[in-house]
PDB file of C-alpha atoms in Angstrom:
ATOM      1  CA  MET M1219       0.000   0.000   0.000  1.00 40.00           C
ATOM      2  CA  ILE M1220       1.309   3.417  -0.928  1.00 45.00           C
ATOM      3  CA  ARG M1221       1.915   5.634   2.060  1.00 48.00           C
ATOM      4  CA  ASN M1222       0.101   8.910   2.356  1.00 46.00           C
ATOM      5  CA  LEU M1223       2.668  11.504   1.240  1.00 43.00           C
ATOM      6  CA  THR M1224       2.667  15.060   0.173  1.00 45.00           C
ATOM      7  CA  PRO M1225       5.189  15.651  -2.626  1.00 43.00           C
ATOM      8  CA  LEU M1226       8.631  16.869  -1.578  1.00 42.00           C
ATOM      9  CA  SER M1227       8.455  20.599  -1.696  1.00 41.00           C
ATOM     10  CA  ALA M1228      10.172  22.073  -4.723  1.00 40.00           C
ATOM     11  CA  GLY M1229      11.373  24.817  -2.424  1.00 43.00           C
ATOM     12  CA  MET M1230      13.084  22.260  -0.162  1.00 46.00           C
ATOM     13  CA  ALA M1231      14.850  20.593  -3.069  1.00 44.00           C
ATOM     14  CA  LEU M1232      15.806  23.971  -4.487  1.00 41.00           C
ATOM     15  CA  ALA M1233      17.136  25.056  -1.083  1.00 45.00           C
ATOM     16  CA  VAL M1234      19.347  21.955  -0.938  1.00 44.00           C
ATOM     17  CA  PHE M1235      20.602  22.601  -4.460  1.00 40.00           C
ATOM     18  CA  LEU M1236      21.219  26.314  -3.888  1.00 39.00           C
ATOM     19  CA  THR M1237      22.908  25.705  -0.553  1.00 40.00           C
ATOM     20  CA  PHE M1238      25.771  23.946  -2.254  1.00 40.00           C
ATOM     21  CA  ALA M1239      25.613  25.571  -5.694  1.00 42.00           C
ATOM     22  CA  SER M1240      26.342  28.986  -4.212  1.00 40.00           C
ATOM     23  CA  PRO M1241      29.020  30.005  -1.695  1.00 40.00           C
ATOM     24  CA  LEU M1242      26.506  30.968   1.004  1.00 43.00           C
ATOM     25  CA  PRO M1243      23.533  28.875   2.174  1.00 50.00           C
ATOM     26  CA  PRO M1244      20.064  30.425   2.174  1.00 53.00           C
ATOM     27  CA  ALA M1245      19.413  32.426   5.347  1.00 57.00           C
ATOM     28  CA  HIS M1246      16.887  29.852   6.600  1.00 75.00           C
ATOM     29  CA  ALA M1247      19.129  26.792   6.018  1.00 88.00           C
ATOM     30  CA  GLU M1248      22.141  25.548   7.949  1.00 93.00           C
ATOM     31  CA  ALA M1249      24.747  23.659   5.931  1.00 94.00           C
ATOM     32  CA  LEU M1250      25.524  20.368   7.696  1.00 95.00           C
ATOM     33  CA  ALA M1251      27.814  18.406   5.406  1.00 95.00           C
ATOM     34  CA  ASP M1252      29.481  18.277   2.022  1.00 95.00           C
ATOM     35  CA  ASN M1253      30.899  14.768   1.603  1.00 93.00           C
ATOM     36  CA  GLY M1254      31.830  13.470  -1.819  1.00 90.00           C
ATOM     37  CA  ALA M1255      28.724  13.614  -3.994  1.00 95.00           C
ATOM     38  CA  TRP M1256      26.331  14.328  -1.101  1.00 98.00           C
ATOM     39  CA  GLN M1257      25.412  17.545   0.695  1.00 97.00           C
ATOM     40  CA  ALA M1258      23.107  18.168   3.651  1.00 98.00           C
ATOM     41  CA  ILE M1259      21.183  21.015   5.235  1.00 97.00           C
ATOM     42  CA  LYS M1260      18.923  21.560   8.209  1.00 97.00           C
ATOM     43  CA  GLU M1261      16.114  24.072   7.891  1.00 94.00           C
ATOM     44  CA  LEU M1262      12.796  24.932   9.474  1.00 91.00           C
ATOM     45  CA  GLU M1263       9.446  24.074   7.913  1.00 88.00           C
ATOM     46  CA  ASN M1264       6.620  25.750   9.816  1.00 88.00           C
ATOM     47  CA  GLY M1265       9.022  26.172  12.735  1.00 88.00           C
ATOM     48  CA  LYS M1266       9.953  22.471  12.828  1.00 92.00           C
ATOM     49  CA  PRO M1267      13.428  21.153  11.942  1.00 93.00           C
ATOM     50  CA  VAL M1268      13.823  19.209   8.710  1.00 96.00           C
ATOM     51  CA  CYS M1269      17.120  17.582   7.738  1.00 97.00           C
ATOM     52  CA  VAL M1270      17.757  16.873   4.073  1.00 97.00           C
ATOM     53  CA  MET M1271      20.635  15.414   2.108  1.00 98.00           C
ATOM     54  CA  SER M1272      20.911  15.336  -1.652  1.00 98.00           C
ATOM     55  CA  ALA M1273      23.117  14.539  -4.617  1.00 98.00           C
ATOM     56  CA  GLU M1274      22.990  15.368  -8.290  1.00 98.00           C
ATOM     57  CA  PRO M1275      23.634  12.577 -10.783  1.00 98.00           C
ATOM     58  CA  SER M1276      27.199  12.083 -11.988  1.00 98.00           C
ATOM     59  CA  LYS M1277      25.762  10.975 -15.335  1.00 98.00           C
ATOM     60  CA  SER M1278      22.358  11.448 -17.021  1.00 98.00           C
ATOM     61  CA  GLU M1279      21.278   9.643 -20.183  1.00 97.00           C
ATOM     62  CA  GLY M1280      18.192   9.819 -22.378  1.00 95.00           C
ATOM     63  CA  ASN M1281      16.907  11.349 -25.586  1.00 94.00           C
ATOM     64  CA  TYR M1282      15.597  14.576 -24.042  1.00 91.00           C
ATOM     65  CA  THR M1283      16.098  18.190 -25.015  1.00 87.00           C
ATOM     66  CA  GLN M1284      15.579  19.811 -21.628  1.00 89.00           C
ATOM     67  CA  ARG M1285      15.316  18.725 -18.002  1.00 94.00           C
ATOM     68  CA  ASP M1286      15.033  20.524 -14.717  1.00 96.00           C
ATOM     69  CA  THR M1287      17.278  19.746 -11.741  1.00 96.00           C
ATOM     70  CA  VAL M1288      17.657  16.052 -10.910  1.00 98.00           C
ATOM     71  CA  LEU M1289      18.332  15.104  -7.265  1.00 98.00           C
ATOM     72  CA  ALA M1290      18.380  12.041  -5.059  1.00 98.00           C
ATOM     73  CA  ILE M1291      17.076  13.151  -1.660  1.00 98.00           C
ATOM     74  CA  ILE M1292      16.911  11.640   1.829  1.00 98.00           C
ATOM     75  CA  SER M1293      14.878  13.596   4.391  1.00 97.00           C
ATOM     76  CA  HIS M1294      14.007  13.471   8.074  1.00 97.00           C
ATOM     77  CA  ARG M1295      10.781  15.143   9.200  1.00 95.00           C
ATOM     78  CA  VAL M1296      10.857  13.923  12.782  1.00 94.00           C
ATOM     79  CA  HIS M1297       7.818  15.984  13.828  1.00 93.00           C
ATOM     80  CA  GLU M1298       5.788  14.092  11.184  1.00 94.00           C
ATOM     81  CA  LYS M1299       7.394  10.744  12.089  1.00 94.00           C
ATOM     82  CA  ARG M1300       8.858  10.545   8.570  1.00 95.00           C
ATOM     83  CA  ILE M1301      12.427   9.340   9.031  1.00 96.00           C
ATOM     84  CA  GLY M1302      14.795   8.405   6.220  1.00 98.00           C
ATOM     85  CA  GLU M1303      12.362   9.141   3.425  1.00 98.00           C
ATOM     86  CA  VAL M1304      13.973   8.476   0.037  1.00 98.00           C
ATOM     87  CA  GLY M1305      12.887  10.613  -2.891  1.00 98.00           C
ATOM     88  CA  ILE M1306      14.012  11.313  -6.420  1.00 98.00           C
ATOM     89  CA  GLN M1307      13.362  14.666  -8.080  1.00 98.00           C
ATOM     90  CA  ILE M1308      13.585  13.596 -11.717  1.00 98.00           C
ATOM     91  CA  GLY M1309      13.508  16.889 -13.646  1.00 97.00           C
ATOM     92  CA  TYR M1310      10.384  16.093 -15.686  1.00 97.00           C
ATOM     93  CA  THR M1311       6.847  14.753 -15.168  1.00 97.00           C
ATOM     94  CA  PHE M1312       6.746  10.961 -14.953  1.00 98.00           C
ATOM     95  CA  ALA M1313       4.430   8.973 -17.218  1.00 98.00           C
ATOM     96  CA  ALA M1314       1.072   8.312 -15.536  1.00 97.00           C
ATOM     97  CA  LYS M1315       0.967   5.120 -13.456  1.00 96.00           C
ATOM     98  CA  SER M1316       4.660   4.458 -14.088  1.00 98.00           C
ATOM     99  CA  GLU M1317       7.274   3.270 -11.635  1.00 98.00           C
ATOM    100  CA  ALA M1318      10.884   4.346 -11.415  1.00 99.00           C
ATOM    101  CA  ILE M1319      13.523   1.719 -10.697  1.00 99.00           C
ATOM    102  CA  ALA M1320      16.531   2.359  -8.440  1.00 99.00           C
ATOM    103  CA  THR M1321      19.337  -0.189  -8.677  1.00 99.00           C
ATOM    104  CA  ILE M1322      22.323  -0.280  -6.333  1.00 99.00           C
ATOM    105  CA  ASP M1323      25.575  -1.593  -7.845  1.00 98.00           C
ATOM    106  CA  GLY M1324      23.623  -3.513 -10.499  1.00 97.00           C
ATOM    107  CA  LYS M1325      22.340  -5.944  -7.839  1.00 95.00           C
ATOM    108  CA  SER M1326      19.636  -4.642  -5.521  1.00 96.00           C
ATOM    109  CA  GLU M1327      16.560  -3.308  -7.338  1.00 98.00           C
ATOM    110  CA  PHE M1328      13.888  -1.115  -5.749  1.00 99.00           C
ATOM    111  CA  LYS M1329      10.595  -0.058  -7.329  1.00 98.00           C
ATOM    112  CA  LEU M1330       9.531   3.523  -6.627  1.00 99.00           C
ATOM    113  CA  PHE M1331       6.082   4.978  -7.111  1.00 98.00           C
ATOM    114  CA  THR M1332       5.840   8.222  -9.038  1.00 98.00           C
ATOM    115  CA  GLN M1333       3.771  11.374  -8.799  1.00 97.00           C
ATOM    116  CA  GLY M1334       4.415  14.422 -10.937  1.00 97.00           C
ATOM    117  CA  GLY M1335       8.164  14.940 -11.042  1.00 97.00           C
ATOM    118  CA  HIS M1336       9.033  12.841  -7.986  1.00 98.00           C
ATOM    119  CA  ALA M1337       9.480   9.182  -7.081  1.00 98.00           C
ATOM    120  CA  TRP M1338       9.459   7.560  -3.632  1.00 98.00           C
ATOM    121  CA  ALA M1339       9.849   4.171  -2.021  1.00 97.00           C
ATOM    122  CA  TYR M1340       6.459   2.578  -1.363  1.00 97.00           C
ATOM    123  CA  ASP M1341       6.713   2.532   2.433  1.00 97.00           C
ATOM    124  CA  ALA M1342       9.031   3.061   5.410  1.00 96.00           C
ATOM    125  CA  ASP M1343      10.366  -0.515   5.210  1.00 98.00           C
ATOM    126  CA  ALA M1344      11.318   0.025   1.557  1.00 98.00           C
ATOM    127  CA  ASP M1345      13.019   3.312   2.547  1.00 98.00           C
ATOM    128  CA  LYS M1346      15.072   1.459   5.180  1.00 98.00           C
ATOM    129  CA  ALA M1347      16.066  -1.298   2.749  1.00 98.00           C
ATOM    130  CA  LEU M1348      17.041   1.209   0.055  1.00 99.00           C
ATOM    131  CA  ILE M1349      19.100   3.281   2.501  1.00 99.00           C
ATOM    132  CA  ALA M1350      20.866   0.139   3.778  1.00 98.00           C
ATOM    133  CA  ALA M1351      21.753  -0.806   0.193  1.00 99.00           C
ATOM    134  CA  MET M1352      22.939   2.748  -0.524  1.00 99.00           C
ATOM    135  CA  LYS M1353      25.190   2.673   2.554  1.00 98.00           C
ATOM    136  CA  ALA M1354      26.791  -0.556   1.323  1.00 98.00           C
ATOM    137  CA  GLY M1355      26.965   0.467  -2.338  1.00 98.00           C
ATOM    138  CA  THR M1356      29.075   2.616  -4.620  1.00 98.00           C
ATOM    139  CA  GLN M1357      26.470   3.803  -7.132  1.00 98.00           C
ATOM    140  CA  MET M1358      22.727   4.054  -7.632  1.00 99.00           C
ATOM    141  CA  VAL M1359      21.130   4.025 -11.078  1.00 99.00           C
ATOM    142  CA  VAL M1360      17.584   5.398 -11.403  1.00 99.00           C
ATOM    143  CA  LYS M1361      15.532   4.674 -14.520  1.00 99.00           C
ATOM    144  CA  GLY M1362      12.278   6.419 -15.337  1.00 98.00           C
ATOM    145  CA  THR M1363       9.936   7.306 -18.179  1.00 98.00           C
ATOM    146  CA  SER M1364       8.616  10.803 -18.822  1.00 98.00           C
ATOM    147  CA  SER M1365       5.036  11.705 -19.681  1.00 97.00           C
ATOM    148  CA  ARG M1366       6.268  12.026 -23.294  1.00 95.00           C
ATOM    149  CA  GLY M1367       7.617   8.469 -23.264  1.00 96.00           C
ATOM    150  CA  THR M1368      11.280   9.430 -22.975  1.00 97.00           C
ATOM    151  CA  GLU M1369      13.311   6.891 -20.998  1.00 98.00           C
ATOM    152  CA  THR M1370      16.043   8.288 -18.758  1.00 98.00           C
ATOM    153  CA  THR M1371      18.869   6.798 -16.741  1.00 99.00           C
ATOM    154  CA  ASP M1372      20.557   8.782 -13.964  1.00 99.00           C
ATOM    155  CA  THR M1373      23.647   7.503 -12.156  1.00 99.00           C
ATOM    156  CA  PHE M1374      24.389   8.779  -8.644  1.00 99.00           C
ATOM    157  CA  SER M1375      27.675   8.266  -6.828  1.00 98.00           C
ATOM    158  CA  LEU M1376      27.260   6.987  -3.281  1.00 98.00           C
ATOM    159  CA  SER M1377      30.626   8.414  -2.252  1.00 97.00           C
ATOM    160  CA  GLY M1378      30.075  10.290   1.011  1.00 97.00           C
ATOM    161  CA  PHE M1379      26.550   8.901   1.444  1.00 98.00           C
ATOM    162  CA  THR M1380      27.061   7.316   4.877  1.00 98.00           C
ATOM    163  CA  ALA M1381      28.938  10.304   6.339  1.00 98.00           C
ATOM    164  CA  THR M1382      26.231  12.677   5.100  1.00 98.00           C
ATOM    165  CA  LEU M1383      23.474  10.417   6.429  1.00 98.00           C
ATOM    166  CA  ASN M1384      25.227  10.417   9.814  1.00 98.00           C
ATOM    167  CA  ALA M1385      25.260  14.244   9.714  1.00 98.00           C
ATOM    168  CA  ILE M1386      21.494  14.538   9.169  1.00 98.00           C
ATOM    169  CA  ASN M1387      20.843  11.808  11.738  1.00 98.00           C
ATOM    170  CA  THR M1388      22.815  13.763  14.351  1.00 97.00           C
ATOM    171  CA  ALA M1389      21.299  17.135  13.420  1.00 96.00           C
ATOM    172  CA  CYS M1390      17.723  15.828  13.652  1.00 96.00           C
ATOM    173  CA  GLY M1391      18.282  13.461  16.602  1.00 94.00           C
ATOM    174  CA  VAL M1392      17.696  10.261  14.610  1.00 95.00           C
ATOM    175  CA  LYS M1393      19.338   7.070  15.874  1.00 88.00           C
TER     176      LYS M1393
END
Protein backbone atom coordinates (compact mmCIF):
# COMPACT_ATOMS: atom_id res chain seq x y z
CA MET A 1 0.00 0.00 0.00
CA ILE A 2 1.31 3.42 -0.93
CA ARG A 3 1.91 5.63 2.06
CA ASN A 4 0.10 8.91 2.36
CA LEU A 5 2.67 11.50 1.24
CA THR A 6 2.67 15.06 0.17
CA PRO A 7 5.19 15.65 -2.63
CA LEU A 8 8.63 16.87 -1.58
CA SER A 9 8.46 20.60 -1.70
CA ALA A 10 10.17 22.07 -4.72
CA GLY A 11 11.37 24.82 -2.42
CA MET A 12 13.08 22.26 -0.16
CA ALA A 13 14.85 20.59 -3.07
CA LEU A 14 15.81 23.97 -4.49
CA ALA A 15 17.14 25.06 -1.08
CA VAL A 16 19.35 21.96 -0.94
CA PHE A 17 20.60 22.60 -4.46
CA LEU A 18 21.22 26.31 -3.89
CA THR A 19 22.91 25.71 -0.55
CA PHE A 20 25.77 23.95 -2.25
CA ALA A 21 25.61 25.57 -5.69
CA SER A 22 26.34 28.99 -4.21
CA PRO A 23 29.02 30.00 -1.70
CA LEU A 24 26.51 30.97 1.00
CA PRO A 25 23.53 28.87 2.17
CA PRO A 26 20.06 30.42 2.17
CA ALA A 27 19.41 32.43 5.35
CA HIS A 28 16.89 29.85 6.60
CA ALA A 29 19.13 26.79 6.02
CA GLU A 30 22.14 25.55 7.95
CA ALA A 31 24.75 23.66 5.93
CA LEU A 32 25.52 20.37 7.70
CA ALA A 33 27.81 18.41 5.41
CA ASP A 34 29.48 18.28 2.02
CA ASN A 35 30.90 14.77 1.60
CA GLY A 36 31.83 13.47 -1.82
CA ALA A 37 28.72 13.61 -3.99
CA TRP A 38 26.33 14.33 -1.10
CA GLN A 39 25.41 17.55 0.69
CA ALA A 40 23.11 18.17 3.65
CA ILE A 41 21.18 21.02 5.23
CA LYS A 42 18.92 21.56 8.21
CA GLU A 43 16.11 24.07 7.89
CA LEU A 44 12.80 24.93 9.47
CA GLU A 45 9.45 24.07 7.91
CA ASN A 46 6.62 25.75 9.82
CA GLY A 47 9.02 26.17 12.73
CA LYS A 48 9.95 22.47 12.83
CA PRO A 49 13.43 21.15 11.94
CA VAL A 50 13.82 19.21 8.71
CA CYS A 51 17.12 17.58 7.74
CA VAL A 52 17.76 16.87 4.07
CA MET A 53 20.63 15.41 2.11
CA SER A 54 20.91 15.34 -1.65
CA ALA A 55 23.12 14.54 -4.62
CA GLU A 56 22.99 15.37 -8.29
CA PRO A 57 23.63 12.58 -10.78
CA SER A 58 27.20 12.08 -11.99
CA LYS A 59 25.76 10.97 -15.33
CA SER A 60 22.36 11.45 -17.02
CA GLU A 61 21.28 9.64 -20.18
CA GLY A 62 18.19 9.82 -22.38
CA ASN A 63 16.91 11.35 -25.59
CA TYR A 64 15.60 14.58 -24.04
CA THR A 65 16.10 18.19 -25.02
CA GLN A 66 15.58 19.81 -21.63
CA ARG A 67 15.32 18.73 -18.00
CA ASP A 68 15.03 20.52 -14.72
CA THR A 69 17.28 19.75 -11.74
CA VAL A 70 17.66 16.05 -10.91
CA LEU A 71 18.33 15.10 -7.26
CA ALA A 72 18.38 12.04 -5.06
CA ILE A 73 17.08 13.15 -1.66
CA ILE A 74 16.91 11.64 1.83
CA SER A 75 14.88 13.60 4.39
CA HIS A 76 14.01 13.47 8.07
CA ARG A 77 10.78 15.14 9.20
CA VAL A 78 10.86 13.92 12.78
CA HIS A 79 7.82 15.98 13.83
CA GLU A 80 5.79 14.09 11.18
CA LYS A 81 7.39 10.74 12.09
CA ARG A 82 8.86 10.54 8.57
CA ILE A 83 12.43 9.34 9.03
CA GLY A 84 14.79 8.41 6.22
CA GLU A 85 12.36 9.14 3.43
CA VAL A 86 13.97 8.48 0.04
CA GLY A 87 12.89 10.61 -2.89
CA ILE A 88 14.01 11.31 -6.42
CA GLN A 89 13.36 14.67 -8.08
CA ILE A 90 13.59 13.60 -11.72
CA GLY A 91 13.51 16.89 -13.65
CA TYR A 92 10.38 16.09 -15.69
CA THR A 93 6.85 14.75 -15.17
CA PHE A 94 6.75 10.96 -14.95
CA ALA A 95 4.43 8.97 -17.22
CA ALA A 96 1.07 8.31 -15.54
CA LYS A 97 0.97 5.12 -13.46
CA SER A 98 4.66 4.46 -14.09
CA GLU A 99 7.27 3.27 -11.63
CA ALA A 100 10.88 4.35 -11.42
CA ILE A 101 13.52 1.72 -10.70
CA ALA A 102 16.53 2.36 -8.44
CA THR A 103 19.34 -0.19 -8.68
CA ILE A 104 22.32 -0.28 -6.33
CA ASP A 105 25.57 -1.59 -7.84
CA GLY A 106 23.62 -3.51 -10.50
CA LYS A 107 22.34 -5.94 -7.84
CA SER A 108 19.64 -4.64 -5.52
CA GLU A 109 16.56 -3.31 -7.34
CA PHE A 110 13.89 -1.12 -5.75
CA LYS A 111 10.59 -0.06 -7.33
CA LEU A 112 9.53 3.52 -6.63
CA PHE A 113 6.08 4.98 -7.11
CA THR A 114 5.84 8.22 -9.04
CA GLN A 115 3.77 11.37 -8.80
CA GLY A 116 4.42 14.42 -10.94
CA GLY A 117 8.16 14.94 -11.04
CA HIS A 118 9.03 12.84 -7.99
CA ALA A 119 9.48 9.18 -7.08
CA TRP A 120 9.46 7.56 -3.63
CA ALA A 121 9.85 4.17 -2.02
CA TYR A 122 6.46 2.58 -1.36
CA ASP A 123 6.71 2.53 2.43
CA ALA A 124 9.03 3.06 5.41
CA ASP A 125 10.37 -0.52 5.21
CA ALA A 126 11.32 0.03 1.56
CA ASP A 127 13.02 3.31 2.55
CA LYS A 128 15.07 1.46 5.18
CA ALA A 129 16.07 -1.30 2.75
CA LEU A 130 17.04 1.21 0.05
CA ILE A 131 19.10 3.28 2.50
CA ALA A 132 20.87 0.14 3.78
CA ALA A 133 21.75 -0.81 0.19
CA MET A 134 22.94 2.75 -0.52
CA LYS A 135 25.19 2.67 2.55
CA ALA A 136 26.79 -0.56 1.32
CA GLY A 137 26.97 0.47 -2.34
CA THR A 138 29.07 2.62 -4.62
CA GLN A 139 26.47 3.80 -7.13
CA MET A 140 22.73 4.05 -7.63
CA VAL A 141 21.13 4.03 -11.08
CA VAL A 142 17.58 5.40 -11.40
CA LYS A 143 15.53 4.67 -14.52
CA GLY A 144 12.28 6.42 -15.34
CA THR A 145 9.94 7.31 -18.18
CA SER A 146 8.62 10.80 -18.82
CA SER A 147 5.04 11.71 -19.68
CA ARG A 148 6.27 12.03 -23.29
CA GLY A 149 7.62 8.47 -23.26
CA THR A 150 11.28 9.43 -22.97
CA GLU A 151 13.31 6.89 -21.00
CA THR A 152 16.04 8.29 -18.76
CA THR A 153 18.87 6.80 -16.74
CA ASP A 154 20.56 8.78 -13.96
CA THR A 155 23.65 7.50 -12.16
CA PHE A 156 24.39 8.78 -8.64
CA SER A 157 27.67 8.27 -6.83
CA LEU A 158 27.26 6.99 -3.28
CA SER A 159 30.63 8.41 -2.25
CA GLY A 160 30.08 10.29 1.01
CA PHE A 161 26.55 8.90 1.44
CA THR A 162 27.06 7.32 4.88
CA ALA A 163 28.94 10.30 6.34
CA THR A 164 26.23 12.68 5.10
CA LEU A 165 23.47 10.42 6.43
CA ASN A 166 25.23 10.42 9.81
CA ALA A 167 25.26 14.24 9.71
CA ILE A 168 21.49 14.54 9.17
CA ASN A 169 20.84 11.81 11.74
CA THR A 170 22.82 13.76 14.35
CA ALA A 171 21.30 17.13 13.42
CA CYS A 172 17.72 15.83 13.65
CA GLY A 173 18.28 13.46 16.60
CA VAL A 174 17.70 10.26 14.61
CA LYS A 175 19.34 7.07 15.87
